[in-house]
Coordinates of C-alpha atoms and ligand atoms in Angstrom, one line a residue:
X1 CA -27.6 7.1 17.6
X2 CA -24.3 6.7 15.3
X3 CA -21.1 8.4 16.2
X4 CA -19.9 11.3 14.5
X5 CA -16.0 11.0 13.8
X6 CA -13.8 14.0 13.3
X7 CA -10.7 15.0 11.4
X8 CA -7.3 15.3 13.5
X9 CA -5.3 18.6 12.8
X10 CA -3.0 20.7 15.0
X11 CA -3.1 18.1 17.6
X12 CA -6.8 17.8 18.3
X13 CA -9.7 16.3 17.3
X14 CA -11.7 18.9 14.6
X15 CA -15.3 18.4 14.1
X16 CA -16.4 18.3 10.6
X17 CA -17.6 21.6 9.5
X18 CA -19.0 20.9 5.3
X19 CA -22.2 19.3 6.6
X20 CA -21.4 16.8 4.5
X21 CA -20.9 13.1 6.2
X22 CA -20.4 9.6 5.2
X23 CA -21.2 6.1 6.5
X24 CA -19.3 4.1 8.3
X25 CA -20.6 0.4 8.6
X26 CA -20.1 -2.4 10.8
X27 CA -19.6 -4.9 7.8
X28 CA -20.2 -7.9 10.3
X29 CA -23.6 -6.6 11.2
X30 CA -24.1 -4.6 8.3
X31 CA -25.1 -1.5 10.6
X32 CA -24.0 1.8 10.2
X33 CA -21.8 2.7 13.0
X34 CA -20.8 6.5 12.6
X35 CA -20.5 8.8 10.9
X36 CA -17.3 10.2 9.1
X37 CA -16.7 13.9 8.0
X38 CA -16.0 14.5 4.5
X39 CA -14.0 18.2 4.9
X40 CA -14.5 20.9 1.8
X41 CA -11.7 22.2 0.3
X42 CA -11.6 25.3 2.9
X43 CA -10.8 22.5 5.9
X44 CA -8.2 20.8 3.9
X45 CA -6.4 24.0 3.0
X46 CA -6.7 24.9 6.9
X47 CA -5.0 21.9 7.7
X48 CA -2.6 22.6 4.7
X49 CA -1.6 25.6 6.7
X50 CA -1.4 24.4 10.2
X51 CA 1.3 21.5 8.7
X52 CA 3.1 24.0 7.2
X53 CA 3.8 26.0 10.1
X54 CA 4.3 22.6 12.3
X55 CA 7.0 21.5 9.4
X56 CA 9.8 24.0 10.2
X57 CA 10.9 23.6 13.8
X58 CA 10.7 19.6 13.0
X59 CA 12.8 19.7 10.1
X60 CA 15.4 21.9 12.3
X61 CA 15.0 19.1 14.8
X62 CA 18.3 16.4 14.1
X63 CA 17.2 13.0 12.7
X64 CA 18.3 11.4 15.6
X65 CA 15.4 13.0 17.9
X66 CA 13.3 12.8 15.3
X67 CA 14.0 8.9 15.2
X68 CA 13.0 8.6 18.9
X69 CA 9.9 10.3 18.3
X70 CA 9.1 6.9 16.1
X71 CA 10.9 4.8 18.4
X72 CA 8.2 6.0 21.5
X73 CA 5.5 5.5 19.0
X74 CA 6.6 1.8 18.6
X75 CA 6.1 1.2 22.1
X76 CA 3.2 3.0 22.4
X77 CA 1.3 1.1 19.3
X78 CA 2.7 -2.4 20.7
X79 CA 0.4 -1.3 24.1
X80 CA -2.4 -0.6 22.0
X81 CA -2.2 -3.7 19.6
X82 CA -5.0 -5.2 20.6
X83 CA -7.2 -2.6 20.9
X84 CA -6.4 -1.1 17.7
X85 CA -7.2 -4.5 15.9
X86 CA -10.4 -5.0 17.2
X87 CA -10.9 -1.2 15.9
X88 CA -10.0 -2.3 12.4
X89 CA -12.0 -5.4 12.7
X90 CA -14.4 -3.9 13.5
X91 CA -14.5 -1.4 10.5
X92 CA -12.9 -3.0 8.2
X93 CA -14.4 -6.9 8.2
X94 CA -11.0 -8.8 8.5
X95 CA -10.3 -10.7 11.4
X96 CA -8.4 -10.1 14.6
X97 CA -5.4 -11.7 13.9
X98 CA -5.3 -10.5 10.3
X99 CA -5.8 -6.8 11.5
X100 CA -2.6 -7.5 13.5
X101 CA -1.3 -8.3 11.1
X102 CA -2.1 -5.1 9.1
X103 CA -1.0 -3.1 11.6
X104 CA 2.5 -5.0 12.9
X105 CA 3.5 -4.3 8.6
X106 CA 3.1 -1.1 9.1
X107 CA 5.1 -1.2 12.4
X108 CA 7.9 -2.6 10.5
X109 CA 8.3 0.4 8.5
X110 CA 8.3 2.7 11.3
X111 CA 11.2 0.2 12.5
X112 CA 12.9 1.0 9.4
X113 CA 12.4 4.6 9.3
X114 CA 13.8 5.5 13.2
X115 CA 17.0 4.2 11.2
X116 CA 16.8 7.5 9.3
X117 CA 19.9 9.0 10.7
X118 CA 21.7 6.3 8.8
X119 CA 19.7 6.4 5.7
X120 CA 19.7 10.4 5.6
X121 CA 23.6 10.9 5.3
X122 CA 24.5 12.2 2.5
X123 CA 27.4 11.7 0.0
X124 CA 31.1 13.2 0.2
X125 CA 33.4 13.9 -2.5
X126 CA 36.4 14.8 -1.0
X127 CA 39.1 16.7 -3.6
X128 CA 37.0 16.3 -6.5
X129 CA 39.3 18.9 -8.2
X130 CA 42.1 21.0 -7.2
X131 CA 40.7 22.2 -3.7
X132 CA 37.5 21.2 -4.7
X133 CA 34.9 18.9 -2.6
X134 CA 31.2 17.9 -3.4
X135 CA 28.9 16.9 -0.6
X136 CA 25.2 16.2 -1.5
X137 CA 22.2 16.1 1.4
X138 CA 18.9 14.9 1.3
X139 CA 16.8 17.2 2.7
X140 CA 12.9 17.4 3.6
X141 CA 10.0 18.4 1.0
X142 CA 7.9 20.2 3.6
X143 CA 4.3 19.0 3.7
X144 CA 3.5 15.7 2.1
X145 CA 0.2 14.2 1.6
X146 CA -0.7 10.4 1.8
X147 CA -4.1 9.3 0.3
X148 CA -4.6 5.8 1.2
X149 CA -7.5 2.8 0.3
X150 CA -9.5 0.7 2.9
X151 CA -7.7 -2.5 2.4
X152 CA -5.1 -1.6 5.1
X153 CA -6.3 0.9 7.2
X154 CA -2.9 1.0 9.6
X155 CA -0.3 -0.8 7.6
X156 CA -0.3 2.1 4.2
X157 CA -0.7 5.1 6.4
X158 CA 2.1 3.7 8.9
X159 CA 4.4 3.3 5.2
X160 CA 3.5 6.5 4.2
X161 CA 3.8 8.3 7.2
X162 CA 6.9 6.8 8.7
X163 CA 9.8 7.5 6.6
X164 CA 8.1 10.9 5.4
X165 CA 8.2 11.7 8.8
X166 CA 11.1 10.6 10.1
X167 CA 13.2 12.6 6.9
X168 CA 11.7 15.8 8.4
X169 CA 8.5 16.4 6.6
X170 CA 5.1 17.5 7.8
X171 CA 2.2 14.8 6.7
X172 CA -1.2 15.3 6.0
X173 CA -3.2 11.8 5.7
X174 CA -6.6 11.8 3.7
X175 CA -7.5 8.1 4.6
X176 CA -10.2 5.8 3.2
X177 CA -13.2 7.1 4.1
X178 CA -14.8 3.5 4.7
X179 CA -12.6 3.0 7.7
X180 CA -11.3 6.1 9.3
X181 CA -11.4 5.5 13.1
X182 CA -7.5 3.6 13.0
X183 CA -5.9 6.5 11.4
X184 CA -7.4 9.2 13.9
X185 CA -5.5 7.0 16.7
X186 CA -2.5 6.6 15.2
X187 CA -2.8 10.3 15.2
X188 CA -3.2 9.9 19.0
X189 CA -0.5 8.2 19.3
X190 CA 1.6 10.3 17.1
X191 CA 0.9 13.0 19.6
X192 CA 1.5 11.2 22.6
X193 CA 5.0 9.6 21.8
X194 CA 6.2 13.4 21.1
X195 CA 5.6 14.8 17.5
X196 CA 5.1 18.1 17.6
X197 CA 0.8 18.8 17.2
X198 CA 0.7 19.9 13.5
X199 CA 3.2 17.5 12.3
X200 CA 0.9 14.5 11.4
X201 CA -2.7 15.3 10.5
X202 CA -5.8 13.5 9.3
X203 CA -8.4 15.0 6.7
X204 CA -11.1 12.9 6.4
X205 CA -13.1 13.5 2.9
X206 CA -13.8 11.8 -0.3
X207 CA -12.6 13.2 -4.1
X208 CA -13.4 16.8 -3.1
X209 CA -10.5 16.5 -0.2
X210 CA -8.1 14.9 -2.7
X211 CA -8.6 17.6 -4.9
X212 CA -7.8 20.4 -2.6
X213 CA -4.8 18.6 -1.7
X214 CA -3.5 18.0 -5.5
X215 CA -4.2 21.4 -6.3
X216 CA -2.3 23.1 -3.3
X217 CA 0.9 24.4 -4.0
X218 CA 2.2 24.0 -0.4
X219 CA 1.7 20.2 -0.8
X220 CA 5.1 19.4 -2.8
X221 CA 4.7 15.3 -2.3
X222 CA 1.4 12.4 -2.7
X223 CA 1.8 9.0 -1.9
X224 CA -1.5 7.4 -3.3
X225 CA -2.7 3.7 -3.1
X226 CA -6.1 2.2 -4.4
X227 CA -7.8 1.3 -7.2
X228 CA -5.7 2.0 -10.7
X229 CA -8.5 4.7 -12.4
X230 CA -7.8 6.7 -9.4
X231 CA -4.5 6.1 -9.1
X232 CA -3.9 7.8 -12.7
X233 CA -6.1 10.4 -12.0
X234 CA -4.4 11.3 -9.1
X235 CA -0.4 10.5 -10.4
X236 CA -1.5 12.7 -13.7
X237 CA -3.3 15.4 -11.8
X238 CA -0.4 15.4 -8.8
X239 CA 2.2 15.8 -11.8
X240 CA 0.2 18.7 -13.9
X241 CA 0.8 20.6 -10.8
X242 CA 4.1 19.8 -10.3
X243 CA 4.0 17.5 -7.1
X244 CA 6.0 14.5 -6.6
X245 CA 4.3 11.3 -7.0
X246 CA 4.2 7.6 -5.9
X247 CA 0.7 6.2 -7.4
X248 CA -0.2 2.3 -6.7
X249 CA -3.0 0.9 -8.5
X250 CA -4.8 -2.9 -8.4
X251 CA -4.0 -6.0 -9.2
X252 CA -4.1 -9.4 -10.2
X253 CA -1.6 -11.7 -8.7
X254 CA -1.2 -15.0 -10.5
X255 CA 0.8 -18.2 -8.9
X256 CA 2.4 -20.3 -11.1
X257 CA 2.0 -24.0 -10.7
X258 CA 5.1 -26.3 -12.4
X259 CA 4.2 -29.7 -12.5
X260 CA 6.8 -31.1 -10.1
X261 CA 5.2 -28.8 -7.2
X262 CA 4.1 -29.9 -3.9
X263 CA 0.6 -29.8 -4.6
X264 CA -0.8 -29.8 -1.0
X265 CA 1.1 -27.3 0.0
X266 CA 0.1 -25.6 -3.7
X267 CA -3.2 -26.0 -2.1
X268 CA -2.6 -24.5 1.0
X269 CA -1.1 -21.6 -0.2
X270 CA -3.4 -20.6 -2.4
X271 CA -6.6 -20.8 0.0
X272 CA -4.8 -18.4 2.3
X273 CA -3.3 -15.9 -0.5
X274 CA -7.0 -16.0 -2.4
X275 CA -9.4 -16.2 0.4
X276 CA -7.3 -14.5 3.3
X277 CA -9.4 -11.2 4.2
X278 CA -12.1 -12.0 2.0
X279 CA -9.6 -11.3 -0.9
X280 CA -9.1 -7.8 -0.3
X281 CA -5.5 -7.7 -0.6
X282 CA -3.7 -6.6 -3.2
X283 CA -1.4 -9.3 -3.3
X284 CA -3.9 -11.5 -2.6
X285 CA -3.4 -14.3 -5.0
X286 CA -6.4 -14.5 -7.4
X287 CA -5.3 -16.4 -10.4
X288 CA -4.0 -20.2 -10.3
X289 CA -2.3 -21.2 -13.3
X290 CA -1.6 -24.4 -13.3
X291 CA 0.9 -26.1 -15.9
X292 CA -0.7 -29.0 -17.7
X293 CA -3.7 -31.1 -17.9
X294 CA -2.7 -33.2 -15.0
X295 CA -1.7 -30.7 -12.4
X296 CA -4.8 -28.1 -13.5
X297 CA -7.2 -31.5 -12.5
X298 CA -5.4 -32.5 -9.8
X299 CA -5.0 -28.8 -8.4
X300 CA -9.0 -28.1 -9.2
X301 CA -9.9 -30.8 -6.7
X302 CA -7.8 -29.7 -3.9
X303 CA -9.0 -26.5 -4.0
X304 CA -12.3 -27.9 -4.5
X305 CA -11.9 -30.0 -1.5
X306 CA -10.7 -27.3 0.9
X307 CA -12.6 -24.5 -0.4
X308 CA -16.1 -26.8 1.2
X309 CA -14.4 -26.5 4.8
X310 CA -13.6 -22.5 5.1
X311 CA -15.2 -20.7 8.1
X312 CA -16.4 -17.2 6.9
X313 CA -18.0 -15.1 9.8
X314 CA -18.0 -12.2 12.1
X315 CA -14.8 -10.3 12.1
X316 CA -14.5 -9.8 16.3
X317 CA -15.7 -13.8 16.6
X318 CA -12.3 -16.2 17.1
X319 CA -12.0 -19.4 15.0
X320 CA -12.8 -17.7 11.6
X321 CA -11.0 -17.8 8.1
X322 CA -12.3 -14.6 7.1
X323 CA -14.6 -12.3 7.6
X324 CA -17.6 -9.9 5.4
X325 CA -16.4 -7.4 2.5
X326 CA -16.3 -3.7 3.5
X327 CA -19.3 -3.0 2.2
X328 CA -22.7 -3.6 0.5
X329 CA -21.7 -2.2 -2.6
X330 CA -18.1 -4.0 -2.8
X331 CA -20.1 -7.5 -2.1
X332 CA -22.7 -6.6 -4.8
X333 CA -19.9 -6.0 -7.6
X334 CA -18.2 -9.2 -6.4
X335 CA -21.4 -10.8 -7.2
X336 CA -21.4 -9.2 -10.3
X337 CA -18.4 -10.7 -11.7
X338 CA -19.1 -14.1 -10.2
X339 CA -22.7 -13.9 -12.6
X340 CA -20.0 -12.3 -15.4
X341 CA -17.9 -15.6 -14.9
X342 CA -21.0 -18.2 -15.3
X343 CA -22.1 -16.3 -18.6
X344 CA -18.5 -15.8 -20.5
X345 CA -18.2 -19.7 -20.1
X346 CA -16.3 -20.6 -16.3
X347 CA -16.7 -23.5 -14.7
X348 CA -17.7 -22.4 -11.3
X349 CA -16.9 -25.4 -8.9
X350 CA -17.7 -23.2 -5.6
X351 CA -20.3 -20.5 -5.6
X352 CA -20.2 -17.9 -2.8
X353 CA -23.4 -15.9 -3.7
X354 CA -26.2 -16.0 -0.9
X355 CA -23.6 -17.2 2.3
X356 CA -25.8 -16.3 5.4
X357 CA -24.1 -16.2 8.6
X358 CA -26.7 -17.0 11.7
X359 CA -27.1 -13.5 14.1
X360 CA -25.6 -11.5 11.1
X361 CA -28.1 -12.3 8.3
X362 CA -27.6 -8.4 7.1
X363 CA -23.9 -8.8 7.3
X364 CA -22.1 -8.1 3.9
X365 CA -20.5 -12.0 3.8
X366 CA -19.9 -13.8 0.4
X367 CA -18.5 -17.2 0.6
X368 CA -15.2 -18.8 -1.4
X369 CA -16.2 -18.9 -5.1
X370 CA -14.0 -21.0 -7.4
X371 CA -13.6 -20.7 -11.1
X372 CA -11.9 -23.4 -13.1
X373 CA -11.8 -23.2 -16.9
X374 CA -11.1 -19.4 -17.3
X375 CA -9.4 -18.4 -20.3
X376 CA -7.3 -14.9 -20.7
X377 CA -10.7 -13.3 -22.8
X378 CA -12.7 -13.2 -20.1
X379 CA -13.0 -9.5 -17.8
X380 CA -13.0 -11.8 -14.5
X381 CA -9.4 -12.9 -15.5
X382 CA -8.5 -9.2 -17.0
X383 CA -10.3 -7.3 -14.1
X384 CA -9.6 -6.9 -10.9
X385 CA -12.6 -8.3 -8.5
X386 CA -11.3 -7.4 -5.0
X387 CA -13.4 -10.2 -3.3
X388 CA -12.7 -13.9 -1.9
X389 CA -12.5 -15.2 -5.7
X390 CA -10.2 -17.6 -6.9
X391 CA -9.8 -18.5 -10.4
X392 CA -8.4 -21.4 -12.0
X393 CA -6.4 -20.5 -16.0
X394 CA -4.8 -23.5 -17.1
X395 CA -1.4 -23.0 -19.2
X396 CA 0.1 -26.0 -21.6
X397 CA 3.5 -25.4 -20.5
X398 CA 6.0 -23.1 -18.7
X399 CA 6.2 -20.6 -21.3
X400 CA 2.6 -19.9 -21.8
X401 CA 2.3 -19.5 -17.9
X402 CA 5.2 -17.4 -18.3
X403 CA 3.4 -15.0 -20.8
X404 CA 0.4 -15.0 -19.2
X405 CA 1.4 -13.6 -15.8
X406 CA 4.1 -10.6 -18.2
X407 CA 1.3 -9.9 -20.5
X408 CA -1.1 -9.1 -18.0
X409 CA -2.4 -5.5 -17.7
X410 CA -1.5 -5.8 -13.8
X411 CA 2.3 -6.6 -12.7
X412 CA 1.5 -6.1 -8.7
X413 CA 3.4 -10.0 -7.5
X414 CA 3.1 -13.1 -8.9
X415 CA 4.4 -16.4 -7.3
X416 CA 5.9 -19.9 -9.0
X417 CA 5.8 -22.7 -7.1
X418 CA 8.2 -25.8 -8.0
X419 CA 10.8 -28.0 -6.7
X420 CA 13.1 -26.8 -9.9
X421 CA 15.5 -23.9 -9.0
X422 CA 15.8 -23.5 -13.1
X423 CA 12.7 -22.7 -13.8
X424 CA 12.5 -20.5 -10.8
X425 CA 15.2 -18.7 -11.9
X426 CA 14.5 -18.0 -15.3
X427 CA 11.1 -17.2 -14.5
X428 CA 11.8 -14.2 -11.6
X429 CA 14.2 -13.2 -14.4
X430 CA 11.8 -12.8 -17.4
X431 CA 8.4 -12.3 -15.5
X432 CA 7.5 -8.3 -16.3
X433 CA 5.7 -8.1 -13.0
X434 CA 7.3 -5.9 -9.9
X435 CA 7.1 -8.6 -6.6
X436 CA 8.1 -12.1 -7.3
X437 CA 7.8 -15.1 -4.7
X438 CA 9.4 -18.3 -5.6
X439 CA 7.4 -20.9 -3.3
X440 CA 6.0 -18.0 -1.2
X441 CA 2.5 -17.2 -2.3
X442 CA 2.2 -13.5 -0.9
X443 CA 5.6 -12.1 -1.6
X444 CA 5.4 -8.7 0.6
X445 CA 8.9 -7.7 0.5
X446 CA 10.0 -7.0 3.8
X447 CA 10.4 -3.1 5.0
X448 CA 14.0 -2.6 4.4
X449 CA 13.4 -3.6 1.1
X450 CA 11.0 -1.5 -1.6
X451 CA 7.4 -2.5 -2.1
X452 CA 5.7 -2.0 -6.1
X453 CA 4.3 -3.2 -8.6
X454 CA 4.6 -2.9 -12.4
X455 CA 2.6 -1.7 -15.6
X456 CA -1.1 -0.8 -14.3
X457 CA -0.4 -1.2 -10.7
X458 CA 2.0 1.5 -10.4
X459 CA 2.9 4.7 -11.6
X460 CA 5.6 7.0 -10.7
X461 CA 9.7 5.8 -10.2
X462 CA 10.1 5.1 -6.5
X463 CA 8.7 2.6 -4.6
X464 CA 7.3 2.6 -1.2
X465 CA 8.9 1.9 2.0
X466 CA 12.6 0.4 2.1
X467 CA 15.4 3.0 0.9
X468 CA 13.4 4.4 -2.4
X469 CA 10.9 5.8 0.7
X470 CA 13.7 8.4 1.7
X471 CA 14.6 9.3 -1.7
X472 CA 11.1 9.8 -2.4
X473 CA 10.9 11.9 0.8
X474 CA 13.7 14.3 0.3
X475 CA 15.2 16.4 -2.6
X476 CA 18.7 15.7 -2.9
X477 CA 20.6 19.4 -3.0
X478 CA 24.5 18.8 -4.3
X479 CA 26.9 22.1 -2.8
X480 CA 30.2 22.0 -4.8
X481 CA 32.8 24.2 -2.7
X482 CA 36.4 25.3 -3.2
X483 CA 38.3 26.5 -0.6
X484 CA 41.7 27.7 -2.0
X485 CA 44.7 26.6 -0.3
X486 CA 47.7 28.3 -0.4
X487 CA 49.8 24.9 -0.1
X488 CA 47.6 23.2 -2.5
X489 CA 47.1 25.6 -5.3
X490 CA 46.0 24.2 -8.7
X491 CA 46.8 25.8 -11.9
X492 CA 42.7 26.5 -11.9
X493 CA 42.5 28.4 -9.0
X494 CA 45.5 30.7 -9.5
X495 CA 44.1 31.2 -12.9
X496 CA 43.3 34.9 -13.3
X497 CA 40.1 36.5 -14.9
X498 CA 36.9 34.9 -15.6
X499 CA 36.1 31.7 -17.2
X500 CA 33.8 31.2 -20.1
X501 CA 34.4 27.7 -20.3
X502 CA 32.0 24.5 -18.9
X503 CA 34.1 23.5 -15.2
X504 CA 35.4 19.9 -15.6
X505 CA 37.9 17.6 -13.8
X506 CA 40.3 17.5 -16.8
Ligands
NAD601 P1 -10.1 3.5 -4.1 O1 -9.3 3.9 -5.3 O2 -11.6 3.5 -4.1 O3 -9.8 4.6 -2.9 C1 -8.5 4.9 -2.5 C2 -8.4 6.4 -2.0 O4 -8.8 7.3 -3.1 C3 -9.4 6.6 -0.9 O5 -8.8 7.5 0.1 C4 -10.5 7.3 -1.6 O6 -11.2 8.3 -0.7 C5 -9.9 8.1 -2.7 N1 -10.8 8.3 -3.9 C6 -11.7 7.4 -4.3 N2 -12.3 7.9 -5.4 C7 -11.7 9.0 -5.7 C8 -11.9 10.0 -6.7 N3 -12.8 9.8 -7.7 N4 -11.1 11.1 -6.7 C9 -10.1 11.2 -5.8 N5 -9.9 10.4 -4.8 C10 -10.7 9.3 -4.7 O7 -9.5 2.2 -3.5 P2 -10.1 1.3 -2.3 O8 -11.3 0.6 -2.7 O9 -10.1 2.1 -1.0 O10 -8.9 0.2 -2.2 C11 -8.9 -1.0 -3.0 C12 -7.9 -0.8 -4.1 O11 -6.6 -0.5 -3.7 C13 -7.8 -2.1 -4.9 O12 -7.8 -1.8 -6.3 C14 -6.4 -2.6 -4.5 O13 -5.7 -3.5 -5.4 C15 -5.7 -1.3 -4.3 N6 -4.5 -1.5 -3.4 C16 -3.3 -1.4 -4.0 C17 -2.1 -1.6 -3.3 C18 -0.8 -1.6 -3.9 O14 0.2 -1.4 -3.2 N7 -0.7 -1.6 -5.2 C19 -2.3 -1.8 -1.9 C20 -3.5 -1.8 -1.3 C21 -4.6 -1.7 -2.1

């Protein structure tokens, strides 16, 4: 008998009441584990509600309590680590230290956020004109929505959630329907470190959920991550209605490989930032460019060397590289671009199709897959595959590797690798892409700095997590005041009569 999970609103779990329901799978098995609620529009606008009356009495709460709220919630989430990882695992496919992973990034924004007193003060003009100061504060939307992807089921909520919290807002979470179950305890835990039940909620539901939420006038804010169709969708839609929007899309990450690198290390990297939970990152690496004929042969062998010795198996089982996709149907359109790559001309050196894993023959596992040979033509170097699939596009020289990674339709991160700080240089300067990383090959900027990526991977002006989060979070009001003074009286003020002219500091 499979599970039936529930939405969290008002500080309790809420059964589902549509009648509608999704799968959730064990993607190491391949069995369906539970079930997950997908709520109609009336259960999202009930939660709508219940957040709004929650948001209030938090916002009147100073940021410094607020902050400790988050600061209980650390401790609370450090107790639970493990737990909650083998949760994820054991939805999401990726391994146990990986899920750790996932969910200690997302920590590191809560971190961030309980320094909201600091990052909440305002600005102070004092005597901007005769008697005159200006003071602006940043001040909380009310409820704000997060609508986040499978990929990382603790790490985006925890971005979204923290900082919108901690400036004061209510937050209503429509998570990834495909792995649900670490969302509904971080609603737990919400609870249990001291947020008030209302404040944080989780709706779980597919487009019909989303759509409630973007058409809801009491929803002034939507943080989005996933794929970049629906990420327009939702930044256009979100906007029509005049919400606030951060919208993150896909991506295809490219590492740049000058001919005086370290190419073991090249190596190295690159296996772990293309392969790394089953490439379902989105700054997984997933194209190799390497510059000229002798690093692109010497690189193809490396790769082709190491790729033979990865261990792909169960996610809860110790000792693996990585684990299955999230699904059946996200391993059969991996499988469909590695057939798209044989026919439009690749050279596949490592074919993942038909990887069986003993005990878990109905498990949804696709072994590494290496492409060398791929020119910028092809859809599996303009598309996004989301799967452990690492191609290899050989530039002539700096400048085409250069052009290849800015005219890309994605602009997510992108990574150089050499020993020369002048080409490093000039290419973080010119690259049109949003994350760089100079001999790094997953540059996740750290959560006190912003996190974004360019062109098709994001839309909207502020970036998640680091200080755009809290500008994104709050609307900045501005009070201009004059108190007049009898010992400091300007010609202005002891102006009689009205004025028909613009004010100014002439
Ligand atoms: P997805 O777009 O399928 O789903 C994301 C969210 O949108 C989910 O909550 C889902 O329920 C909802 N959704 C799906 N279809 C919808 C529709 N038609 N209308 C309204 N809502 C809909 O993405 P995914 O498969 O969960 O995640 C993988 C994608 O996310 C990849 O493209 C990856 O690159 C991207 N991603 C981007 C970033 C980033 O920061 N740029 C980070 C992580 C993942």
């Amino acid at each position: 008998m499979t599970r039936d999970l529930t939405h969290f609103v008002g500080g309790k779990h809420v059964d589902g009441t549509s009648g509608r329901f999704g799968d959730v799978f064990d993607p190491s098995s391949g069995t369906v584990q539970a079930r997950v609620p997908l709520a109609s529009t009336a259960e999202v606008q009930a939660a709508i509600g219940v957040a709004a009356d929650a948001q209030l009495e938090w916002a009147a709460q100073n940021a410094q309590r607020r902050s400790r709220v988050l600061l209980r919630f650390l401790d609370l989430i450090g107790k639970d680590m493990d737990s909650l990882a083998r949760l994820l695992s054991s939805e999401h496919g990726k391994t146990i230290d990986d899920a750790k992973g996932d969910i200690q990034r997302g920590v590191e924004v809560i971190e961030f956020a309980a320094g909201a007193p600091h990052l909440l003060k305002g600005e102070y003009s004092s005597g901007a004109g005769g008697g005159i100061d200006v003071y602006s504060m940043r001040q909380p939307l009310g409820v704000v929505a997060g609508i986040t992807p499978f990929n990382f089921p603790a790490m985006i909520p925890l971005w979204k959630a923290g900082p919108a919290l901690a400036a004061g807002n209510a937050f209503l979470l429509k998570p990834s329907e495909r792995d649900p179950s670490v969302p509904l305890r971080i609603a737990e835990l919400f609870l249990e470190a001291g947020l008030p039940a209302g404040v944080f909620n989780v709706v779980n539901g597919d487009k019909e959920a989303v759509d409630a939420i973007l058409h809801d006038d009491r929803v002034k804010a939507v943080g989005f991550v996933g794929s970049t169709p629906i990420a327009q969708y939702i930044y256009a839609t979100a906007a029509a209605n005049g919400k606030r929007a951060q919208c993150f899309g896909g991506a295809k990450n490219h590492m740049i490989v000058m001919p005086d690198a370290d190419l073991d290390q090249v190596a190295d990297a690159l296996v772990g930032a293309g392969y790394g939970s089953a490439g379902e990152r989105c700054m997984a690496i997933s194209v190799a460019v390497p510059v000229g004929k002798e690093t692109g042969d010497a690189l193809a062998a490396k790769l082709t060397e190491r790729v033979k010795h990865l261990k792909v198996g169960p996610a809860l089982e110790d000792g693996n590289d990585y684990g299955p996709l999230v699904t059946a149907d996200a391993k059969k359109r991996v499988e469909h671009y590695i057939q798209l790559g044989v026919d439009e001309g690749g050279t596949l050196l490592a074919d993942g199709r038909g990887y069986s894993v003993d005990g878990y023959e109905n498990g949804f596992y696709l072994g590494p897959t290496l492409f060398d040979d791929v020119t910028a033509d092809m859809a599996i170097y303009r598309e996004e595959i989301f799967g452990p699939v690492l191609i290899i596009a050989r530039a002539e020289d700096y400048e085409q590797a250069l052009a290849m990674a800015t005219d890309h339709q994605y602009g997510n991160g992108v990574s150089i690798f050499t020993r020369d700080g002048d080409a490093a240089r000039d290419f973080a300067a010119r690259v049109e892409v949003g994350m760089v990383g100079v001999n790094v090959p997953i540059p996740v900027p750290i959560a006190y700095h912003t996190f974004g990526g360019w062109k098709k991977s994001g839309f909207g002006d502020l970036n998640q997590h680091g200080p755009d989060a809290f500008r994104f979070y709050t609307k900045t009001k501005t009070v201009t005041s004059r108190w007049p003074s009898t010992t400091l009286r300007s010609a202005q003020q002891t102006k009689e009569g009205a004025s028909f002219v613009i004010p100014t500091m002439h």
